[in-house]
Amino acid sequence: MRLSPLSALSRSALVTRLLPRRVRMRLTLLYGGLFVASGAVLLGITYLLVLRTPKKIISIEKGGSPRVSTGAPGTGRERLDGFSEKLREQAESQHGAQMHDLLVQSGIALLITTFIAIAIGWLVAGRVLRPLRMMTSTIRKISARNVHKRLDVTGPADELKDLADTVDGLLGRLEAALDSHKRFVANAAHELRTPLTLERALLEETLMDHDATLESFRANFERLLNISDQQGCLLESLLTLSSSERGLERQDELDLAEIAERVLLVSRPEMERKGLSVEPALQPARIEGDSALVERLVANLVDNAADYNVPGGRVEIVTRVAEGRPVVSVSNTGPEVPADQVDRLFEPFQRLRRTAGDGHHGLGLSIVRAIATAHGAALSADARPSGGLVVEAVFPLGESPSTSGEHDNRNAERDTAPRDGSFLVRLPKRDDADAKVLR
């Protein structure tokens, strides 16, 4: 007879409800059940062994030697006289009583030891679970205000120690993420508040100047439009930075060389106006990813290389396949970058030298890192001894970028490269936005 899905579900719910909710009680019942089962098996084996022991009757005739007889009459064995038969029956009755006493007394002993085993199991389970209770209590006390606290469990390197160390590592990453978020919010608020303050000052200046002319109004309005454009670029950059961290929704076959050619077609006139020379070395390098995001990654690298350069400098862009992995690399001449500052440049709103009104917000390289993360690419940067920076993105080999539902359980990894002035970022995969992003 087959059970309906509803009855099977109700039976499962009933079993779940009957099970103890506390792990300590479950462990105690498990210990007690195992002890009762092993004790019952031992008792049964002992009972069977004693029961199957042959019964022997020793009889001595007058003037003769002792004689041992086993078995019952009529079985082909030696027959006994009437008196010996009575002795045999009495021996069998006594043996049955002894077996009954053995069974009863063993059962009583098993029952007593079961209670003792349950009590010992309760104490042992509590001792085993004590570190877990301490960790749970400590974790409950940790909040956003004291996320710096750690479990700091000491003792042998067992499973509980591994669990505590894993939780401490998770708390460390959470603390770093919260600190980064706080810095991001503070920097974003500062970047947005500064132009708003300037806009208000321009408007108040215009209203307070009763002798203002049409030319002064026009000049102030042009400055306001310029400030508004910078705010729009900042908001678009923030939007792209946020959306590129959600996960890829589109996957197309792309060629890094073709993307670099399109970027250079747009950027070359501005770089030539600045007196920079462009040195492309483009070889086919096919990847899978989002076209708009990958183009934004290359464009941000080229724009960064052009903006932070020296008069008469150069920008080198290379696409190639190294060890079977597609690579895009952008390097430039420029001011010297301290080795210990390279990693910081890839954080939001971080610039090596801040210049008011230069139109840069320090988001370009952070967007590059987010897009590389979305595509599972390894991003590395090296400060050149003569000045400038070399940034290289190595895309995965034979891996498709993750979709928006696949990246949730992956954690970011950041490793410091073995050479001075460089760092390596290897992160999971995220998403895109079709927005023009300026730093």
Coordinates of C-alpha atoms in Angstrom, one line a residue:
M1 CA 0.0 0.0 0.0
R2 CA 1.5 3.3 -1.1
L3 CA 1.3 6.3 1.1
S4 CA 0.1 9.6 -0.5
P5 CA 2.5 12.5 -0.5
L6 CA 0.4 14.3 2.1
S7 CA 0.4 11.4 4.5
A8 CA 4.2 10.9 4.0
L9 CA 4.7 14.6 4.7
S10 CA 2.6 14.5 7.8
R11 CA 4.5 11.4 9.1
S12 CA 7.8 13.2 8.5
A13 CA 6.5 16.2 10.3
L14 CA 5.3 14.0 13.2
V15 CA 8.7 12.4 13.5
T16 CA 10.4 15.7 13.4
R17 CA 8.1 17.0 16.1
L18 CA 8.8 14.0 18.3
L19 CA 12.6 14.3 18.1
P20 CA 14.2 16.4 20.9
R21 CA 15.1 19.9 19.8
R22 CA 18.3 20.1 21.9
V23 CA 21.4 18.5 20.5
R24 CA 22.5 17.5 23.9
M25 CA 19.4 15.5 24.5
R26 CA 19.8 13.8 21.0
L27 CA 23.3 12.9 21.8
T28 CA 22.3 11.5 25.2
L29 CA 19.6 9.4 23.7
L30 CA 22.0 8.2 21.0
Y31 CA 24.5 7.2 23.7
G32 CA 21.8 5.5 25.7
G33 CA 20.3 3.7 22.7
L34 CA 23.7 2.4 21.6
F35 CA 24.5 1.1 25.2
V36 CA 21.1 -0.6 25.5
A37 CA 21.5 -2.2 22.1
S38 CA 25.0 -3.5 22.8
G39 CA 24.0 -4.6 26.3
A40 CA 21.0 -6.5 24.9
V41 CA 23.1 -8.2 22.3
L42 CA 25.7 -9.2 24.9
L43 CA 22.9 -10.5 27.2
G44 CA 21.4 -12.6 24.4
I45 CA 24.7 -14.1 23.4
T46 CA 25.5 -15.0 27.0
Y47 CA 22.0 -16.5 27.6
L48 CA 22.3 -18.7 24.4
L49 CA 25.7 -19.9 25.3
V50 CA 24.6 -21.0 28.9
L51 CA 21.4 -22.5 27.5
R52 CA 23.2 -24.7 25.0
T53 CA 25.7 -26.0 27.6
P54 CA 25.2 -29.8 27.8
K55 CA 23.5 -31.2 30.9
K56 CA 25.5 -33.9 32.6
I57 CA 24.3 -36.5 35.2
I58 CA 26.9 -38.4 37.2
S59 CA 25.8 -41.7 38.8
I60 CA 27.8 -44.2 40.9
E61 CA 26.8 -47.8 41.3
K62 CA 27.9 -49.9 44.3
G63 CA 31.2 -51.3 43.8
G64 CA 31.6 -49.5 40.4
S65 CA 33.2 -46.4 39.0
P66 CA 31.4 -43.0 38.4
R67 CA 29.4 -42.9 35.2
V68 CA 28.5 -39.7 33.3
S69 CA 25.3 -39.6 31.3
T70 CA 23.9 -36.9 29.0
G71 CA 20.7 -36.5 27.0
A72 CA 17.2 -37.9 27.4
P73 CA 15.8 -41.4 27.3
G74 CA 15.0 -42.8 23.9
T75 CA 17.7 -40.8 22.1
G76 CA 20.1 -43.7 21.6
R77 CA 22.2 -42.8 24.6
E78 CA 22.7 -44.8 27.7
R79 CA 19.4 -45.4 29.6
L80 CA 19.1 -44.5 33.2
D81 CA 17.3 -46.3 36.0
G82 CA 14.3 -44.8 37.7
F83 CA 16.2 -43.0 40.4
S84 CA 18.7 -41.5 37.9
E85 CA 15.8 -40.3 35.7
K86 CA 14.3 -38.4 38.6
L87 CA 17.7 -36.8 39.2
R88 CA 17.9 -35.8 35.6
E89 CA 14.4 -34.2 35.7
Q90 CA 15.3 -32.3 38.9
A91 CA 18.6 -31.2 37.2
E92 CA 16.7 -29.9 34.2
S93 CA 14.2 -28.0 36.4
Q94 CA 17.0 -26.5 38.4
H95 CA 18.8 -25.5 35.1
G96 CA 15.6 -23.8 33.8
A97 CA 15.2 -21.9 37.1
Q98 CA 18.9 -20.8 36.9
M99 CA 18.4 -19.6 33.3
H100 CA 15.3 -17.6 34.3
D101 CA 17.2 -16.1 37.3
L102 CA 20.1 -15.3 34.9
L103 CA 17.8 -13.5 32.5
V104 CA 16.0 -11.5 35.1
Q105 CA 19.1 -10.5 37.0
S106 CA 20.9 -9.6 33.8
G107 CA 17.9 -7.5 32.7
I108 CA 17.9 -5.7 36.0
A109 CA 21.6 -5.1 35.7
L110 CA 21.2 -3.8 32.1
L111 CA 18.4 -1.4 33.2
I112 CA 20.5 0.0 36.1
T113 CA 23.6 0.4 33.9
T114 CA 21.4 2.0 31.2
F115 CA 20.4 4.8 33.6
I116 CA 24.0 5.2 34.5
A117 CA 25.0 5.3 30.9
I118 CA 22.3 8.0 30.1
A119 CA 23.5 10.1 33.0
I120 CA 27.1 9.8 31.8
G121 CA 26.1 10.5 28.3
W122 CA 24.3 13.7 29.4
L123 CA 27.4 14.9 31.1
V124 CA 29.7 13.9 28.2
A125 CA 27.4 15.6 25.6
G126 CA 27.4 18.7 27.7
R127 CA 31.1 18.7 27.9
V128 CA 31.4 18.2 24.2
L129 CA 28.9 21.0 23.4
R130 CA 30.3 23.5 25.9
P131 CA 32.7 25.1 23.3
L132 CA 29.8 25.5 20.9
R133 CA 27.7 27.2 23.5
M134 CA 30.5 29.5 24.3
M135 CA 31.0 30.3 20.6
T136 CA 27.3 30.9 20.2
S137 CA 27.1 33.2 23.2
T138 CA 30.1 35.2 21.9
I139 CA 28.7 35.5 18.3
R140 CA 25.3 36.7 19.6
K141 CA 27.1 39.6 21.4
I142 CA 28.9 40.7 18.2
S143 CA 27.2 43.5 16.2
A144 CA 28.2 46.2 13.8
R145 CA 29.6 48.2 16.7
N146 CA 32.0 45.5 18.0
V147 CA 32.6 43.4 14.9
H148 CA 36.3 43.5 15.7
K149 CA 35.7 40.9 18.5
R150 CA 36.9 37.4 17.8
L151 CA 36.2 33.9 19.3
D152 CA 39.9 33.2 19.9
V153 CA 39.3 29.6 20.8
T154 CA 42.4 27.8 22.1
G155 CA 43.0 24.1 22.3
P156 CA 43.8 21.2 20.1
A157 CA 43.5 21.5 16.4
D158 CA 40.2 19.6 16.2
E159 CA 36.9 20.2 14.3
L160 CA 35.7 22.8 16.9
K161 CA 39.0 24.7 16.6
D162 CA 38.6 24.7 12.8
L163 CA 35.0 26.0 13.1
A164 CA 36.1 28.8 15.4
D165 CA 38.9 29.8 13.1
T166 CA 36.5 29.8 10.2
V167 CA 34.1 32.0 12.1
D168 CA 37.0 34.4 13.0
G169 CA 38.0 34.6 9.4
L170 CA 34.4 35.3 8.4
L171 CA 34.2 38.1 11.0
G172 CA 37.5 39.5 9.7
R173 CA 36.2 39.7 6.2
L174 CA 32.9 41.2 7.4
E175 CA 34.8 43.8 9.4
A176 CA 36.8 44.7 6.3
A177 CA 33.6 44.9 4.2
L178 CA 31.9 47.1 6.8
D179 CA 34.9 49.4 7.0
S180 CA 35.1 49.7 3.2
H181 CA 31.3 50.4 3.1
K182 CA 31.6 53.1 5.7
R183 CA 34.5 54.7 3.8
F184 CA 32.6 54.5 0.5
V185 CA 29.5 56.1 2.0
A186 CA 31.6 58.9 3.6
N187 CA 33.6 59.6 0.4
A188 CA 30.4 59.5 -1.8
A189 CA 28.7 61.9 0.6
H190 CA 31.7 64.2 0.4
E191 CA 31.9 64.0 -3.4
L192 CA 28.2 64.8 -3.7
R193 CA 28.2 67.5 -1.1
T194 CA 31.0 69.6 -2.5
P195 CA 29.4 70.4 -5.9
L196 CA 26.1 71.1 -4.1
T197 CA 27.8 73.6 -1.9
L198 CA 29.4 75.2 -4.9
E199 CA 26.1 75.4 -6.8
R200 CA 24.4 77.1 -3.8
A201 CA 27.3 79.6 -3.6
L202 CA 26.9 80.4 -7.3
L203 CA 23.2 80.9 -7.0
E204 CA 23.5 83.1 -3.9
E205 CA 26.2 85.1 -5.5
T206 CA 23.9 85.7 -8.5
L207 CA 21.0 86.7 -6.3
M208 CA 23.1 89.0 -4.1
D209 CA 24.6 90.8 -7.1
H210 CA 22.1 93.5 -8.0
D211 CA 24.3 94.8 -10.7
A212 CA 24.8 91.4 -12.4
T213 CA 24.9 91.5 -16.2
L214 CA 23.8 89.1 -18.8
E215 CA 27.4 87.9 -19.2
S216 CA 27.8 87.2 -15.5
F217 CA 24.5 85.3 -15.5
R218 CA 25.7 83.2 -18.5
A219 CA 29.1 82.5 -16.9
N220 CA 27.5 81.3 -13.7
F221 CA 25.0 79.2 -15.6
E222 CA 27.8 77.6 -17.6
R223 CA 29.6 76.8 -14.4
L224 CA 26.4 75.3 -12.9
L225 CA 26.0 73.2 -16.0
N226 CA 29.6 72.0 -15.7
I227 CA 29.1 71.1 -12.1
S228 CA 25.8 69.3 -13.0
D229 CA 27.6 67.2 -15.7
Q230 CA 30.2 66.2 -13.2
Q231 CA 27.5 65.1 -10.7
G232 CA 25.8 63.1 -13.5
C233 CA 29.1 61.4 -14.3
L234 CA 29.7 60.6 -10.6
L235 CA 26.2 59.1 -10.3
E236 CA 26.6 57.0 -13.4
S237 CA 29.9 55.8 -12.1
L238 CA 28.4 54.8 -8.8
L239 CA 25.5 53.1 -10.6
T240 CA 27.9 51.1 -12.8
L241 CA 30.1 50.2 -9.8
S242 CA 27.1 48.9 -7.9
S243 CA 25.5 47.0 -10.8
S244 CA 28.7 45.4 -11.9
E245 CA 29.0 43.7 -8.5
R246 CA 25.6 41.9 -8.8
G247 CA 26.6 39.2 -11.4
L248 CA 26.6 38.8 -15.2
E249 CA 23.3 38.6 -16.9
R250 CA 24.7 38.4 -20.5
Q251 CA 27.4 36.3 -22.0
D252 CA 28.7 37.0 -25.5
E253 CA 31.8 35.8 -27.4
L254 CA 34.1 38.8 -27.5
D255 CA 37.5 39.6 -28.9
L256 CA 39.7 41.8 -26.6
A257 CA 41.6 43.1 -29.7
E258 CA 38.4 44.3 -31.4
I259 CA 37.2 46.0 -28.1
A260 CA 40.6 47.7 -27.7
E261 CA 40.4 49.0 -31.3
R262 CA 37.0 50.5 -30.7
V263 CA 38.3 52.1 -27.4
L264 CA 41.4 53.6 -29.2
L265 CA 39.2 54.9 -32.0
V266 CA 37.4 57.1 -29.5
S267 CA 40.4 57.9 -27.2
R268 CA 43.2 58.4 -29.7
P269 CA 42.2 62.0 -30.7
E270 CA 42.2 63.2 -27.1
M271 CA 45.5 61.5 -26.4
E272 CA 47.1 63.0 -29.5
R273 CA 45.8 66.4 -28.3
K274 CA 47.7 65.9 -25.1
G275 CA 50.8 65.0 -27.0
L276 CA 50.8 61.3 -26.0
S277 CA 51.8 58.5 -28.3
V278 CA 49.8 55.3 -28.5
E279 CA 51.5 52.0 -29.0
P280 CA 49.0 49.2 -29.5
A281 CA 50.0 45.5 -29.9
L282 CA 46.7 43.8 -30.5
Q283 CA 46.4 40.1 -31.0
P284 CA 43.2 38.1 -31.0
A285 CA 42.1 37.0 -27.5
R286 CA 38.6 35.7 -27.3
I287 CA 36.6 35.6 -24.0
E288 CA 33.0 35.2 -22.9
G289 CA 31.4 38.1 -21.1
D290 CA 29.4 41.3 -21.3
S291 CA 30.4 43.5 -24.2
A292 CA 29.5 46.8 -22.5
L293 CA 31.3 45.9 -19.3
V294 CA 34.5 44.6 -20.9
E295 CA 34.6 47.7 -23.2
R296 CA 34.2 49.9 -20.1
L297 CA 37.1 48.0 -18.4
V298 CA 39.4 48.7 -21.3
A299 CA 38.2 52.3 -21.7
N300 CA 38.8 53.1 -18.0
L301 CA 42.3 51.6 -18.2
V302 CA 43.1 53.7 -21.3
D303 CA 41.6 56.8 -19.9
N304 CA 43.5 56.4 -16.6
A305 CA 46.7 55.8 -18.5
A306 CA 46.1 59.0 -20.6
D307 CA 45.0 61.3 -17.8
Y308 CA 47.8 60.4 -15.4
N309 CA 50.7 60.8 -17.8
V310 CA 53.4 63.3 -18.6
P311 CA 53.8 65.6 -21.6
G312 CA 55.2 63.6 -24.5
G313 CA 54.5 60.3 -22.7
R314 CA 53.1 57.1 -24.2
V315 CA 50.3 54.6 -23.6
E316 CA 50.8 51.0 -24.4
I317 CA 47.9 48.6 -24.8
V318 CA 48.4 44.9 -25.4
T319 CA 46.0 42.0 -26.0
R320 CA 47.3 38.5 -26.2
V321 CA 46.9 34.9 -25.1
A322 CA 49.3 33.8 -22.4
E323 CA 49.3 30.2 -21.4
G324 CA 45.9 29.8 -23.0
R325 CA 44.4 32.6 -21.1
P326 CA 43.2 35.9 -22.7
V327 CA 45.1 38.9 -21.4
V328 CA 44.6 42.7 -21.8
S329 CA 47.4 45.0 -20.5
V330 CA 47.6 48.8 -20.4
S331 CA 50.8 50.6 -19.3
N332 CA 51.8 54.2 -19.4
T333 CA 54.6 56.6 -18.5
G334 CA 53.8 59.1 -15.9
P335 CA 54.6 60.3 -12.4
E336 CA 56.2 57.8 -10.0
V337 CA 53.7 55.7 -8.0
P338 CA 54.8 54.6 -4.6
A339 CA 54.7 50.8 -4.3
D340 CA 52.6 50.8 -1.1
Q341 CA 50.0 53.0 -2.8
V342 CA 49.2 50.8 -5.8
D343 CA 46.6 48.7 -4.0
R344 CA 44.8 51.8 -2.6
L345 CA 44.2 53.2 -6.1
F346 CA 41.7 50.4 -6.8
E347 CA 39.5 51.5 -3.9
P348 CA 36.6 53.8 -4.6
F349 CA 37.3 57.6 -4.4
Q350 CA 41.1 57.0 -4.0
R351 CA 43.5 59.0 -6.1
L352 CA 47.2 59.4 -5.8
R353 CA 47.0 63.2 -6.0
R354 CA 43.7 65.0 -5.6
T355 CA 43.1 68.1 -7.7
A356 CA 40.0 70.1 -7.3
G357 CA 37.9 70.5 -10.4
D358 CA 39.8 68.0 -12.5
G359 CA 36.6 66.0 -13.2
H360 CA 38.0 62.8 -11.7
H361 CA 36.3 61.1 -8.7
G362 CA 38.7 58.2 -8.1
L363 CA 36.2 55.5 -9.4
G364 CA 37.8 54.5 -12.6
L365 CA 40.1 51.7 -11.3
S366 CA 37.6 50.6 -8.8
I367 CA 35.1 50.0 -11.6
V368 CA 37.9 48.1 -13.5
R369 CA 38.3 45.8 -10.5
A370 CA 34.5 45.3 -10.2
I371 CA 34.2 44.4 -13.8
A372 CA 37.2 42.0 -13.6
T373 CA 35.6 40.5 -10.6
A374 CA 32.3 40.0 -12.6
H375 CA 34.2 38.1 -15.2
G376 CA 36.4 36.0 -12.9
A377 CA 39.5 37.7 -14.1
A378 CA 42.7 38.1 -12.2
L379 CA 43.7 41.8 -12.0
S380 CA 47.3 42.8 -11.3
A381 CA 49.1 46.2 -11.2
D382 CA 52.8 47.1 -11.0
A383 CA 54.4 50.5 -10.4
R384 CA 57.0 51.1 -13.0
P385 CA 60.4 52.2 -11.6
S386 CA 60.6 55.1 -14.1
G387 CA 57.0 56.2 -13.4
G388 CA 53.6 55.1 -14.5
L389 CA 51.6 52.0 -14.0
V390 CA 51.2 48.6 -15.7
V391 CA 47.7 47.1 -15.2
E392 CA 46.9 43.6 -16.5
A393 CA 43.6 41.6 -16.6
V394 CA 43.9 37.9 -17.1
F395 CA 40.6 36.3 -18.0
P396 CA 39.7 32.8 -17.1
L397 CA 40.5 29.8 -19.3
G398 CA 37.6 27.8 -20.5
E399 CA 35.2 29.2 -17.8
S400 CA 32.0 31.0 -18.5
P401 CA 31.3 34.0 -16.3
S402 CA 28.9 33.4 -13.6
T403 CA 25.3 34.3 -13.9
S404 CA 23.5 36.4 -11.3
G405 CA 22.4 33.3 -9.3
E406 CA 25.7 31.5 -9.2
H407 CA 28.0 34.0 -7.5
D408 CA 26.3 34.3 -4.2
N409 CA 28.3 31.6 -2.4
R410 CA 31.7 32.7 -3.7
N411 CA 34.1 34.8 -1.7
A412 CA 36.6 37.4 -2.9
E413 CA 40.3 36.6 -2.6
R414 CA 43.0 39.2 -2.6
D415 CA 46.6 38.1 -2.5
T416 CA 49.7 40.2 -2.5
A417 CA 52.0 39.4 -5.4
P418 CA 55.6 38.5 -4.6
R419 CA 57.1 41.5 -6.3
D420 CA 57.3 45.0 -4.8
G421 CA 54.8 47.6 -6.0
S422 CA 52.3 45.0 -7.4
F423 CA 49.2 43.3 -6.2
L424 CA 46.9 40.6 -7.4
V425 CA 43.1 40.6 -7.2
R426 CA 41.3 37.3 -7.9
L427 CA 37.6 37.6 -7.3
P428 CA 34.3 35.9 -8.2
K429 CA 32.0 36.9 -11.1
R430 CA 29.3 39.6 -11.2
D431 CA 27.2 41.8 -13.5
D432 CA 26.9 44.7 -15.9
A433 CA 25.5 48.1 -16.7
D434 CA 25.3 49.9 -20.0
A435 CA 26.4 53.3 -18.7
K436 CA 29.2 55.6 -19.7
V437 CA 31.5 55.8 -16.7
L438 CA 33.9 58.6 -16.0
R439 CA 36.2 58.7 -13.0

